[in-house]
PDB file of C-alpha atoms in Angstrom:
ATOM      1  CA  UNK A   1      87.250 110.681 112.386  1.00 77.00           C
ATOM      2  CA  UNK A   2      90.670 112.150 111.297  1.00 92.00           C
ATOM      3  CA  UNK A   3      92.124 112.783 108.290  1.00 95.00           C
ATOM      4  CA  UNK A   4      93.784 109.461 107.281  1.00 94.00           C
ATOM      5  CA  UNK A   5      90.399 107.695 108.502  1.00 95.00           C
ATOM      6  CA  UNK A   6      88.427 109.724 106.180  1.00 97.00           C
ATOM      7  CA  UNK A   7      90.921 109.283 103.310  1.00 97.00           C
ATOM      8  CA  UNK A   8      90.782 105.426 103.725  1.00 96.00           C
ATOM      9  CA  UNK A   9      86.720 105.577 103.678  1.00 96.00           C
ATOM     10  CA  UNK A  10      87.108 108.143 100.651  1.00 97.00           C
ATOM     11  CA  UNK A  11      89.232 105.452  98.787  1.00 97.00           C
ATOM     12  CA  UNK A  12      86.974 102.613 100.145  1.00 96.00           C
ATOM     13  CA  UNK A  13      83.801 104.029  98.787  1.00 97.00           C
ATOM     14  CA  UNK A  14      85.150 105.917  94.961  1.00 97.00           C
ATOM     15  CA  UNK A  15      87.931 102.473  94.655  1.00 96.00           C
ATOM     16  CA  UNK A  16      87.487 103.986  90.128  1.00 97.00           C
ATOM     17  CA  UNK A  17      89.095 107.320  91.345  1.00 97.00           C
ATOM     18  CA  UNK A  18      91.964 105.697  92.135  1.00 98.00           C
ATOM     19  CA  UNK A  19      95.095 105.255  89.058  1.00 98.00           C
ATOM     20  CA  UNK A  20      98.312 104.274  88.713  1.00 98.00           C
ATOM     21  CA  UNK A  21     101.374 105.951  90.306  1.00 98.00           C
ATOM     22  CA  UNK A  22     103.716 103.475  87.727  1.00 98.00           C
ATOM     23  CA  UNK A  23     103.003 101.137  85.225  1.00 98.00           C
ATOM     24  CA  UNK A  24     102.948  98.597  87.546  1.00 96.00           C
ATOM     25  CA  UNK A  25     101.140  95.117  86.914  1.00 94.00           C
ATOM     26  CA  UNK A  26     100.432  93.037  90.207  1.00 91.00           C
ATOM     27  CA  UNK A  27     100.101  89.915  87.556  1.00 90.00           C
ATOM     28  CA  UNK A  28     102.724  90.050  85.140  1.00 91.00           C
ATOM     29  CA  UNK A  29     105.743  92.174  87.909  1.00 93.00           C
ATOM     30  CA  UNK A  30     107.803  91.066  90.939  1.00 93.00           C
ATOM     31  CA  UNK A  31     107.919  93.667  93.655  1.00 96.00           C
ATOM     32  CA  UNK A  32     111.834  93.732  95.606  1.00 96.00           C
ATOM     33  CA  UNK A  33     111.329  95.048  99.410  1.00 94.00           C
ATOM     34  CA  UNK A  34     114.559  97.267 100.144  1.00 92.00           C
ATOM     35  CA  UNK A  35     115.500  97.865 103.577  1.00 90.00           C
ATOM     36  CA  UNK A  36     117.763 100.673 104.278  1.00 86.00           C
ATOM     37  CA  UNK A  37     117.858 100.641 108.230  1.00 83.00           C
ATOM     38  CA  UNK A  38     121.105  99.250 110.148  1.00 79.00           C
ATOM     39  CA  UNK A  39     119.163  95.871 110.048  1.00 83.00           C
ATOM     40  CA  UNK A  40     120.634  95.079 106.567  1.00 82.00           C
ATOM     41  CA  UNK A  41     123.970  94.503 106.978  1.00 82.00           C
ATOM     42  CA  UNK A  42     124.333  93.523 103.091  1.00 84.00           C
ATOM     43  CA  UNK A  43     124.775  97.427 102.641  1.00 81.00           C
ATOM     44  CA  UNK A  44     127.195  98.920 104.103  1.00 81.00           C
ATOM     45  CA  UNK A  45     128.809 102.888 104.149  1.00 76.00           C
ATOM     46  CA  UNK A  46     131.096 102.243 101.278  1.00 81.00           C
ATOM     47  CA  UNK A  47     128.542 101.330  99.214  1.00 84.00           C
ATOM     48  CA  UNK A  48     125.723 103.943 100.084  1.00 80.00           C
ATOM     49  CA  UNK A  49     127.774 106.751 100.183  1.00 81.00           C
ATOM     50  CA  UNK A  50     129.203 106.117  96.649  1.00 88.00           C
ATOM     51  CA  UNK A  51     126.026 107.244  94.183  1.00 90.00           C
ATOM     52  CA  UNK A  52     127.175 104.790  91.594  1.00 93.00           C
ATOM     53  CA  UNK A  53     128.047 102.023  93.370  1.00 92.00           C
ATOM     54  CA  UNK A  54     124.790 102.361  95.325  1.00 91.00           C
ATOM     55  CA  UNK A  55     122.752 102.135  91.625  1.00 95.00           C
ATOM     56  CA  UNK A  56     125.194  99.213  91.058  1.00 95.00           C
ATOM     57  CA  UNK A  57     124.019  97.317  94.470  1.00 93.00           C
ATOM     58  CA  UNK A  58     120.207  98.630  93.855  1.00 95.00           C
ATOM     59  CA  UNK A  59     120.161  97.135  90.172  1.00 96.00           C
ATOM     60  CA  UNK A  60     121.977  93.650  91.012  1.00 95.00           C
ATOM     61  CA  UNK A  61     119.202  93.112  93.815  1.00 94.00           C
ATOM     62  CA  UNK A  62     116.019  93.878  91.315  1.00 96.00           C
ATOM     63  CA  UNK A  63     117.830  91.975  88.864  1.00 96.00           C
ATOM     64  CA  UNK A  64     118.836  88.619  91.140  1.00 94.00           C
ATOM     65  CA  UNK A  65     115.103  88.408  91.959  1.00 94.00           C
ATOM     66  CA  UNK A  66     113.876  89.437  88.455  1.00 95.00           C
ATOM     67  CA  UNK A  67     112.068  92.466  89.759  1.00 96.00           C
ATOM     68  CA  UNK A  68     110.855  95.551  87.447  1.00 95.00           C
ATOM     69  CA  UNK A  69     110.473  97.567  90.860  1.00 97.00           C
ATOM     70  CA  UNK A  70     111.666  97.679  94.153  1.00 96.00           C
ATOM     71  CA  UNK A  71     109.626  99.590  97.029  1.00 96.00           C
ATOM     72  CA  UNK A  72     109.950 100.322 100.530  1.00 88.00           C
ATOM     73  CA  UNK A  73     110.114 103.086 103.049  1.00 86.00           C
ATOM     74  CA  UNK A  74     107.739 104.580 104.301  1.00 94.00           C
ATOM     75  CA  UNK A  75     108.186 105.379 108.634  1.00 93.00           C
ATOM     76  CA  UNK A  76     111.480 103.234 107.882  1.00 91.00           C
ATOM     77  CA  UNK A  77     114.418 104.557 109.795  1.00 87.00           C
ATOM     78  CA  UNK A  78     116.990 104.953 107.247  1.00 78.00           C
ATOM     79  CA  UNK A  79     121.080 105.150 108.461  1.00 70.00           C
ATOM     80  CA  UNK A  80     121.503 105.299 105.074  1.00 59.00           C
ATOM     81  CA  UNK A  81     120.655 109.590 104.959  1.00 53.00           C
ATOM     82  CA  UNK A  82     124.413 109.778 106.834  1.00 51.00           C
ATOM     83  CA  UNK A  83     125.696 110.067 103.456  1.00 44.00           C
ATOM     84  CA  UNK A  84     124.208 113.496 102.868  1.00 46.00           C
ATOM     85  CA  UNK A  85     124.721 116.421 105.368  1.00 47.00           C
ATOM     86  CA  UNK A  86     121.177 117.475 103.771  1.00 45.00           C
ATOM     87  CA  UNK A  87     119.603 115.692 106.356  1.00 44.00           C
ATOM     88  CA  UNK A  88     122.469 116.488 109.904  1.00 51.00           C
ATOM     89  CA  UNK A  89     121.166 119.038 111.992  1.00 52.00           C
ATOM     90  CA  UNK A  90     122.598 120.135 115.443  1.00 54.00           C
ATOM     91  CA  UNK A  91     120.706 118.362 117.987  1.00 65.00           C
ATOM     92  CA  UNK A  92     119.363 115.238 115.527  1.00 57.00           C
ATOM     93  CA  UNK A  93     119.729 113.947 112.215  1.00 73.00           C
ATOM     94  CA  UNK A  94     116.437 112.948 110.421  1.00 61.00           C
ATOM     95  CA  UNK A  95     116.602 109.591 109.386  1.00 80.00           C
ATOM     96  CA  UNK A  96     112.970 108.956 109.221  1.00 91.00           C
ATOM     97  CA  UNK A  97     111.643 108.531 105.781  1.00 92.00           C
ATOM     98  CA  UNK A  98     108.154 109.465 105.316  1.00 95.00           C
ATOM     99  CA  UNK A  99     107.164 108.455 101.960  1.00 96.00           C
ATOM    100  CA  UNK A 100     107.768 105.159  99.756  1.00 97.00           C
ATOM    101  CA  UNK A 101     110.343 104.906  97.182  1.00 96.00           C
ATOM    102  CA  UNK A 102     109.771 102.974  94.288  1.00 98.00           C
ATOM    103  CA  UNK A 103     113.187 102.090  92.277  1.00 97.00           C
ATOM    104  CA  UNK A 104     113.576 101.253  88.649  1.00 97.00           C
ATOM    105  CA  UNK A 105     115.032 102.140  85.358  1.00 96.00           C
ATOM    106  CA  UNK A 106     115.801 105.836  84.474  1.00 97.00           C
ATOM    107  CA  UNK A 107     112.525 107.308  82.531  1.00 98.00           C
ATOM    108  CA  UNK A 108     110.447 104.864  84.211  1.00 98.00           C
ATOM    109  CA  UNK A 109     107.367 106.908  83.506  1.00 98.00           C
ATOM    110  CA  UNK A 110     104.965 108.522  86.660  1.00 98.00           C
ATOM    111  CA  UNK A 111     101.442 109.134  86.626  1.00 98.00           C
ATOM    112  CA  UNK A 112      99.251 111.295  88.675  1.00 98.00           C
ATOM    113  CA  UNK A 113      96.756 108.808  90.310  1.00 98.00           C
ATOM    114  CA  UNK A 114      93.582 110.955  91.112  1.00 98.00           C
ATOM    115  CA  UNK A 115      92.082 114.083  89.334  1.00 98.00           C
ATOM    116  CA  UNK A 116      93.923 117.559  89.975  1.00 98.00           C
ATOM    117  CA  UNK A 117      95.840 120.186  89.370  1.00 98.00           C
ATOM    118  CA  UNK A 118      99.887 120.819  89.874  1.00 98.00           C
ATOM    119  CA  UNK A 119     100.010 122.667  93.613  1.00 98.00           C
ATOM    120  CA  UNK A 120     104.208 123.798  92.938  1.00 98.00           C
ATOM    121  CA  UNK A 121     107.103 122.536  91.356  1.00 98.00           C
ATOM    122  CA  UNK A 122     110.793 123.039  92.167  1.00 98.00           C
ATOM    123  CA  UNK A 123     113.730 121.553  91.250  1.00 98.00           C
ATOM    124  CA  UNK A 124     115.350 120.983  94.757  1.00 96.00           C
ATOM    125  CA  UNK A 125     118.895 120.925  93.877  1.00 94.00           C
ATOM    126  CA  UNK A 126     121.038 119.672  97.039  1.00 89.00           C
ATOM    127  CA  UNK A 127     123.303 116.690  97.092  1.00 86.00           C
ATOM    128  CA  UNK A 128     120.455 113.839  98.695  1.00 84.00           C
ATOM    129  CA  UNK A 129     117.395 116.140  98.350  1.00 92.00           C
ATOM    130  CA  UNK A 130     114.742 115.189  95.735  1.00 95.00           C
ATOM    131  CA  UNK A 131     115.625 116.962  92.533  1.00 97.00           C
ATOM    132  CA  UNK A 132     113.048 117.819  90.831  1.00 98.00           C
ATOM    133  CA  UNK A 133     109.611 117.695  92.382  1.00 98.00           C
ATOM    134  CA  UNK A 134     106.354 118.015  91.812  1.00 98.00           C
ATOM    135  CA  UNK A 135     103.522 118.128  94.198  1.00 98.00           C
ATOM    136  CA  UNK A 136      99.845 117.999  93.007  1.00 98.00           C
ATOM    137  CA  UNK A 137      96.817 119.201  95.004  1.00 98.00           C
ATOM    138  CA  UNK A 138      93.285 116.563  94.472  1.00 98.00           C
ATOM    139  CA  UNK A 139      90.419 117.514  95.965  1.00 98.00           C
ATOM    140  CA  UNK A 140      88.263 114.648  97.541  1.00 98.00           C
ATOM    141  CA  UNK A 141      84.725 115.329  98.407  1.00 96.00           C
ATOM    142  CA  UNK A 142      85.419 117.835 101.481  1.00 95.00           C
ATOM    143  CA  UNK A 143      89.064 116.112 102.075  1.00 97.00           C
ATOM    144  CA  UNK A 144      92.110 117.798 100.414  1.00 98.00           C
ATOM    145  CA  UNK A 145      94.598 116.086  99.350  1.00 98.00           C
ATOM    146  CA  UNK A 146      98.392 116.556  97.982  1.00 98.00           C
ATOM    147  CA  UNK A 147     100.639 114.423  96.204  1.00 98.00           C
ATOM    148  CA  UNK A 148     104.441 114.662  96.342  1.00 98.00           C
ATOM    149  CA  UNK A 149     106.640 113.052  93.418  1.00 98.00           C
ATOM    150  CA  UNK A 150     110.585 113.213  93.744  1.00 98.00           C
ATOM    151  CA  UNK A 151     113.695 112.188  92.038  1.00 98.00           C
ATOM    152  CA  UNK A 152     111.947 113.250  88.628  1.00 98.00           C
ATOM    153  CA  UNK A 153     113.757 114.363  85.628  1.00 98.00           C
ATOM    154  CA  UNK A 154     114.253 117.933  84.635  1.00 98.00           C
ATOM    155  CA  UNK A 155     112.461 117.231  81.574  1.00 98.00           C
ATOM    156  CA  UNK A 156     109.548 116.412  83.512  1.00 98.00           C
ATOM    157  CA  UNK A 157     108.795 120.669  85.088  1.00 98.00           C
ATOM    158  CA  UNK A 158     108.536 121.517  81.671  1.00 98.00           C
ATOM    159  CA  UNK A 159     105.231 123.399  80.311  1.00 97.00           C
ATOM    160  CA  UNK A 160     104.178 123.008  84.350  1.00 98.00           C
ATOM    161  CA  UNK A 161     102.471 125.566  85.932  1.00 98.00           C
ATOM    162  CA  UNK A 162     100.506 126.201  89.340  1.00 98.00           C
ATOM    163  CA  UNK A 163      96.879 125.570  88.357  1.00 98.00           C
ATOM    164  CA  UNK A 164      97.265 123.303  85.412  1.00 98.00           C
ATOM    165  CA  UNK A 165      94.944 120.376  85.671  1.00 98.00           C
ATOM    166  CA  UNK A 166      95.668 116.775  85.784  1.00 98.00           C
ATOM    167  CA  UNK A 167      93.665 113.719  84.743  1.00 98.00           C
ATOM    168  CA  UNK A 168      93.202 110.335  86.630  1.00 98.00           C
ATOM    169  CA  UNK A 169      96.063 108.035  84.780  1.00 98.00           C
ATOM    170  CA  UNK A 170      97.485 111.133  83.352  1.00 98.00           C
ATOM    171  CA  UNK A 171     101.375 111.232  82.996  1.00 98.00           C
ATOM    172  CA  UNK A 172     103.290 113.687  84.741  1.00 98.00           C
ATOM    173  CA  UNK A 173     106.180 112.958  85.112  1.00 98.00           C
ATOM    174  CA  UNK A 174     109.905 110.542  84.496  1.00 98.00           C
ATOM    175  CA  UNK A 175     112.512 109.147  86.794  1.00 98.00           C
ATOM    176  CA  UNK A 176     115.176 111.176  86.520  1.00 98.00           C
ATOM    177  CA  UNK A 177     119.365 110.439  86.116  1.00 97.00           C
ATOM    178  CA  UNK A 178     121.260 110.556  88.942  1.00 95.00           C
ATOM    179  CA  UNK A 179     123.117 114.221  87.643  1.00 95.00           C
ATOM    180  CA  UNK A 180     119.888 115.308  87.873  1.00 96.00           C
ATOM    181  CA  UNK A 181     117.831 113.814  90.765  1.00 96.00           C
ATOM    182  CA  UNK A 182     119.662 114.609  94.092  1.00 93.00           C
ATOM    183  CA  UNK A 183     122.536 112.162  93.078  1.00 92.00           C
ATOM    184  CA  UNK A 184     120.322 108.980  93.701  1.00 94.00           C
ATOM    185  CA  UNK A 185     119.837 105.278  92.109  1.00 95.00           C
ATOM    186  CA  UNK A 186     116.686 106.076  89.998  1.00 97.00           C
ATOM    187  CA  UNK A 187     113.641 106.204  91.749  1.00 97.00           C
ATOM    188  CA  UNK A 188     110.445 107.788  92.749  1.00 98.00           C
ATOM    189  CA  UNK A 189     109.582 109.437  95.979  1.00 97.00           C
ATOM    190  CA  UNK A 190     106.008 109.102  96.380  1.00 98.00           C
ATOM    191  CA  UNK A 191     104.343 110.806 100.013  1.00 98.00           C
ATOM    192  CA  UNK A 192     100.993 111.832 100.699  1.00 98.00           C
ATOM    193  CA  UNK A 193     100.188 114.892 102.612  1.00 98.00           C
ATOM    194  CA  UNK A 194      97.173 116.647 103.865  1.00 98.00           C
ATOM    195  CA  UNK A 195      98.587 120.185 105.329  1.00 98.00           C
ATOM    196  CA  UNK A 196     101.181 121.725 103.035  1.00 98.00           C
ATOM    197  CA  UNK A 197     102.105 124.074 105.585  1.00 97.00           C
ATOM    198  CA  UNK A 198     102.887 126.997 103.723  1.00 97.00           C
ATOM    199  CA  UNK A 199     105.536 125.417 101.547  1.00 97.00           C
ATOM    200  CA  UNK A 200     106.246 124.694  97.621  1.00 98.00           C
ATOM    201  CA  UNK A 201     108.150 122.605  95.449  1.00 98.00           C
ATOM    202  CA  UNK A 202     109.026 121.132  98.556  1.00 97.00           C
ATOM    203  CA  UNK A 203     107.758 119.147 101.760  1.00 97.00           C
ATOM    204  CA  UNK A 204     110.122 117.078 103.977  1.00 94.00           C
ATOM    205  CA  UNK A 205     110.371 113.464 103.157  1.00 93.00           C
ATOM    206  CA  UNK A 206     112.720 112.418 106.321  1.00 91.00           C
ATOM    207  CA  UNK A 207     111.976 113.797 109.402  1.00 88.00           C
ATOM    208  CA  UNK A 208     114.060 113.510 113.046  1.00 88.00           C
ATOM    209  CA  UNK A 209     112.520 110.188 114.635  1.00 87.00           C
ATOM    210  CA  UNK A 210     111.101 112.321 117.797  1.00 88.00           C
ATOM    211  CA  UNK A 211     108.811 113.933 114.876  1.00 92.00           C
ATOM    212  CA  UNK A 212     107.237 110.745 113.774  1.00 91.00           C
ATOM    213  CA  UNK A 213     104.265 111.440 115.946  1.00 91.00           C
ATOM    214  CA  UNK A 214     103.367 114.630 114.544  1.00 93.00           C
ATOM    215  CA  UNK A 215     104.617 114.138 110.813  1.00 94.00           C
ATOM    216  CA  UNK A 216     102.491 111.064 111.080  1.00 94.00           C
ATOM    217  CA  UNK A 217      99.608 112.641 111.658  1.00 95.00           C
ATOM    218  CA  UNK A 218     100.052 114.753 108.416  1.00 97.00           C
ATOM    219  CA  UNK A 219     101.236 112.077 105.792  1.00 97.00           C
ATOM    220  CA  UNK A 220      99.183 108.695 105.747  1.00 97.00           C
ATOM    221  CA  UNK A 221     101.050 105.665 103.837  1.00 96.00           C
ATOM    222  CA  UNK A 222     100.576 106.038 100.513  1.00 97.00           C
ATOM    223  CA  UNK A 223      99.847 101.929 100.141  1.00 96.00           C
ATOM    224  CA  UNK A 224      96.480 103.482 100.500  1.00 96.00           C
ATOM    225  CA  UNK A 225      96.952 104.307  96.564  1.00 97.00           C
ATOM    226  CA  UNK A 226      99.713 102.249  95.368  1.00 97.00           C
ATOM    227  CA  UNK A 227      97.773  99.285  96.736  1.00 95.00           C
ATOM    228  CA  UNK A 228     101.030  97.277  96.167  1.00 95.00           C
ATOM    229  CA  UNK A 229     100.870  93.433  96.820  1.00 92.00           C
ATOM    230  CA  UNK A 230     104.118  92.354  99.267  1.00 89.00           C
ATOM    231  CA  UNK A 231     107.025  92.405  98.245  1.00 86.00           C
ATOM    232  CA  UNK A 232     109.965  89.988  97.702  1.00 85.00           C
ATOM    233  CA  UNK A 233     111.881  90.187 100.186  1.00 80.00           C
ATOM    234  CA  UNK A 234     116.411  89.154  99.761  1.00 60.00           C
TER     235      UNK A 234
END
C-alpha cells in the first residue's frame, strides 16, 4: 500500500482526528470553484498580472455567487504563474499547482487540522512565492505527515518555533495582505506532503508538468482533509 493509500485508510478509520483548515460550514457557506488554466477565458493577462485588479476580479466572482470561499487547484495547470518569473526556468516553466487554494477575506483565520508540532517557518519573500509559510509535521500511527500553509500574514510567525506543539482545531495562523503575502488576492495555500526532502519554510507548490508523476507521488490532495463539498462553479 503506498503512502496516500495508507493516509486515506488512516483518515477512514480516526474520521475525530481530523479539524478544520478554515472556519468553513458545509451548511450555512457557498463554495466558488476558480479555474486558472487557459480554459477560462473570463481572465485574461491584464487582469492576472495586475495584483489588484486580480483581488478586484477574485472578490466580484465570490461575491456574484454569494460565496465566503472560493477553492480550487490542486494538479490544475495554471497559465496564470506567467505573471511571476518565480516560477520561468530555462527549459520549462512550472505551471502545475500542487496544493489547493482557498480565497477569502484578509485575516480569514487558519487552523492546524490534526495534532502536531510546527516542522519550519519562513517568510518566503519573492514577488508570486508564498509569503509567509508555515509547515507543520503530524505524526499518524507509523505515517508521517506535513502540512504546508501559505500566503499567511507576518503576524502569524510570531512566538513560532521548530518543536512547538499544535492542537487539533488549534489556530495557527491568518491570511495575509497582499504587501505581505507574495503580492496575491488573499488566500491560503494548503498542500500535503509526506517527504520534506531536506527543505524548510519552504516546499514547492507548482511544479514543471513533466514532474507531476513524481511530485504526485509525494503530495496527496488535500480534499482528503478539507473534505469540501463541490463547488459552485461561474
Amino acid at each position: 500500500m503506498d503512502a496516500a493509500a495508507r493516509l486515506a485508510a488512516y483518515f477512514k478509520t480516526h474520521p475525530a482526528n481530523i479539524g478544520k483548515v478554515v472556519d468553513f460550514d458545509a451548511g450555512a457557506h457557498r463554495l466558488y470553484h476558480f479555474d486558472f488554466t487557459a480554459a477560462n477565458h473570463d481572465l485574461d493577462a491584464d487582469t492576472f498580472s495586475d495584483t489588484v485588479k486580480f483581488s478586484r476580479w477574485v472578490n466580484k466572482k465570490l461575491s456574484e455567487h454569494d460565496c465566503k470561499y472560493g477553492v480550487g487547484g490542486y494538479l490544475e495547470h495554471r497559465t496564470i504563474y506567467a505573471r511571476s518569473a518565480h516560477f520561468d526556468t530555462d527549459d520549462e516553466p512550472r505551471r502545475l499547482h500542487l496544493g489547493v487554494d482557498i480565497w477569502a477575506n484578509v485575516g480569514t483565520l487558519v487552523y492546524s487540522p490534526l495534532d502536531g508540532i510546527v516542522h519550519s517557518y519562513q517568510d518566503n519573500n519573492n514577488f508570486g512565492d508564498y509569503g509567509p509559510t508555515i509547515i507543520l509535521q503530524h505524526q499518524l500511527d507509523d505515517l508521517t505527515l506535513y502540512t504546508l500553509y501559505g500566503h499567511l500574514s507576518r503576524e502569524s510567525l510570531d512566538g513560532l518555533y521548530v518543536g512547538k506543539s499544535v492542537s487539533k482545531n488549534e489556530r495557527i495562523a491568518t491570511f495575509g495582505v497582499i504587501e505581505e503575502n507574495g503580492h496575491w488576492p488573499p488566500h491560503l495555500h494548503f498542500q500535503l506532503i509526506f517527504d520534506m526532502q531536506g527543505k524548510l519554510g519552504d516546499y514547492p507548490g507548482v511544479c514543471r508538468y513533466s514532474e507531476k508523476e513524481r511530485y504526485q507521488q509525494n503530495i496527496p490532495d488535500p480534499q482528503l482533509i478539507l473534505k469540501f463539498p463541490k463547488a459552485v462553479n461561474g
